[in-house]
Amino acid sequence: MSSLLHLGACRGCHYLLVHSSRTDRSREDALAFLSVGSTRMYWEQDNTGNSTRDGTGTPQTIWNSIHNNHSKKMKSLPKLNHLFISLPSPKCEKITLLCKDLFEFIWKSKCDKVKRVVVSQDYLSGGLEMVNVDFFIKSLKCSWIKKLTKNNKPWLDIFLTINGRDIVNEIFDFGDAFISDILIPKNNDFWNDVFTSWLYVMKNTENEMYAKNNFLNVPVWFNSNIRINNNSVFYKKWYQNGVKNVGDFLSNEGNFLTKNMFQQKFNISRICIMQYNSIITAISSFLKCMSLNKNVVESRCGPYLPFYFENILLNEKCTKVIYNCINKNNIVPTSIYKWNEELSPHGLENICIQDVFKICFKITMDSSLQWLQYRILHRILPVCYYLKKIKIKTDDCCRFCGNEIETILHMFVMCEKILPLWRNFSMHIYTTTSNRVGFNVTYIILGETPLNIYIIRECPKSATVSLVCLHFALNST
């Protein structure tokens, strides 16, 4: 596969799935799937094997077009955006099949050369920003939570009739147990997918928000982390009097309010001392479990905003923000650990992932060179050692010297036939720019960090062409 096709495929899949085409039909008109009946069958076939609906725009027709016709894969992808956002989510088997087809199209192989969780990260984290289809569907579904805050939608009346007029406020005021125990069982397939996706976002943003010391706005009611007798808590009278979050039980100094102070603050006439002590104990256990120190956090003045909803309410378009939030992963590619081990004898202590991959994508806009360096960093360059390992070749001897095993390090640095090329190239740069550039093992494999931009700017075109020719000569396979 050419490097241009590979990088273009990753970026194209991401662009086509994220930037959906604008359509006026039924995206906002949710009446069709707010009925009691399930619409999940639209993704599948009936018992006779025929599509459940006729026409070229049905989910099954589009799905078959993607799965069976490889040449039209990229053209068919945008059609799925509207279906993902306006129909119940396809089953896990369908999502897995779509991911499989996309990655087979990118790699032109049934085997992934780089882990999918890595490829879906941004460039500086070692990825190619390939879309994670599962997270993308979840982020699209979560956009309906924001739509619930807009009161001028005709379908909202039906939703409020089914779930109650105060349901929107309750979603914002209550914790995760309210969604899992109350909302999901009473709604249809579509809204189940919406709330399940939002529940996933809540669960996967907890640690990040706690680290920001924003736990004062953590909801107390229906919170699976604040439990009494192994059950989440909800006291209706307290809630009606304005008690909503952990900060309501703390003073400005970070201490728990006494029962009398709490009664006076929220104008609650009668409170059972055992009931109050139980919820204080539950909150205290929650703070201790999360290693949070309530005494060092200052009380914040302002409206109550649960941290779960910051991405929803503070952004006009929340889909991309939510996707980035749940897709973010601090995983370190396995190849980086191997390069650390292999280059440590040459004076390299620890590789900074952001620096080496920044060089890969910032030093040049040539996709062929980017793809070459990307394969070097991920150790998937087709040298003989790698080809023998995956059983494509039986001989792993160097194709230049014929004496040593052809690894990436040997091919680019250690080979006796290659070393003169680097010396000559260093001399060529000096004679044309009067700048001395030494090529050691680390610079050749990973690049120089931080980037020495002035050399790149002053180096004439002939030197740049020489470097490009050198790279292609070493990568003739």
mmCIF file of N, CA and C in Angstrom, residues 7 25 81 159 207 254 263 299 301 306 315 331 336 361 366:
data_model
loop_
_atom_site.group_PDB
_atom_site.id
_atom_site.type_symbol
_atom_site.label_atom_id
_atom_site.label_comp_id
_atom_site.label_asym_id
_atom_site.label_seq_id
_atom_site.Cartn_x
_atom_site.Cartn_y
_atom_site.Cartn_z
ATOM 1 N N LEU A 7 -2.161 7.044 4.859
ATOM 2 C CA LEU A 7 -2.449 8.216 5.681
ATOM 3 C C LEU A 7 -3.752 8.866 5.248
ATOM 4 N N ARG A 25 -34.189 16.226 7.065
ATOM 5 C CA ARG A 25 -35.239 15.268 7.344
ATOM 6 C C ARG A 25 -34.979 14.505 8.635
ATOM 7 N N ASN A 81 -23.807 8.456 9.248
ATOM 8 C CA ASN A 81 -23.884 9.454 10.317
ATOM 9 C C ASN A 81 -25.318 9.737 10.728
ATOM 10 N N PHE A 159 -41.493 13.206 24.848
ATOM 11 C CA PHE A 159 -40.505 12.703 25.805
ATOM 12 C C PHE A 159 -40.891 13.083 27.230
ATOM 13 N N ASN A 207 -12.790 10.237 37.005
ATOM 14 C CA ASN A 207 -11.441 10.417 37.535
ATOM 15 C C ASN A 207 -10.832 11.742 37.108
ATOM 16 N N GLY A 254 -14.679 23.744 54.702
ATOM 17 C CA GLY A 254 -14.495 22.369 54.268
ATOM 18 C C GLY A 254 -14.894 21.338 55.286
ATOM 19 N N GLN A 263 -30.123 22.096 58.920
ATOM 20 C CA GLN A 263 -31.560 22.395 58.959
ATOM 21 C C GLN A 263 -31.816 23.875 58.709
ATOM 22 N N SER A 299 -14.703 26.707 48.747
ATOM 23 C CA SER A 299 -16.064 26.719 48.211
ATOM 24 C C SER A 299 -16.150 27.697 47.047
ATOM 25 N N CYS A 301 -18.262 30.057 44.408
ATOM 26 C CA CYS A 301 -19.519 30.782 44.256
ATOM 27 C C CYS A 301 -19.957 30.694 42.791
ATOM 28 N N PRO A 306 -23.226 20.394 37.603
ATOM 29 C CA PRO A 306 -22.570 19.092 37.768
ATOM 30 C C PRO A 306 -21.473 18.912 36.726
ATOM 31 N N ASN A 315 -20.428 24.020 25.586
ATOM 32 C CA ASN A 315 -20.015 23.970 24.181
ATOM 33 C C ASN A 315 -21.252 23.957 23.287
ATOM 34 N N ILE A 331 -2.125 5.529 26.689
ATOM 35 C CA ILE A 331 -1.383 4.314 26.370
ATOM 36 C C ILE A 331 -0.077 4.656 25.649
ATOM 37 N N ILE A 336 7.692 1.931 21.634
ATOM 38 C CA ILE A 336 8.470 2.934 22.365
ATOM 39 C C ILE A 336 9.271 2.275 23.478
ATOM 40 N N PHE A 361 5.475 14.329 12.061
ATOM 41 C CA PHE A 361 4.399 14.980 11.313
ATOM 42 C C PHE A 361 4.603 16.482 11.127
ATOM 43 N N ASP A 366 5.320 15.825 3.392
ATOM 44 C CA ASP A 366 5.365 14.714 2.442
ATOM 45 C C ASP A 366 4.844 13.460 3.131
#
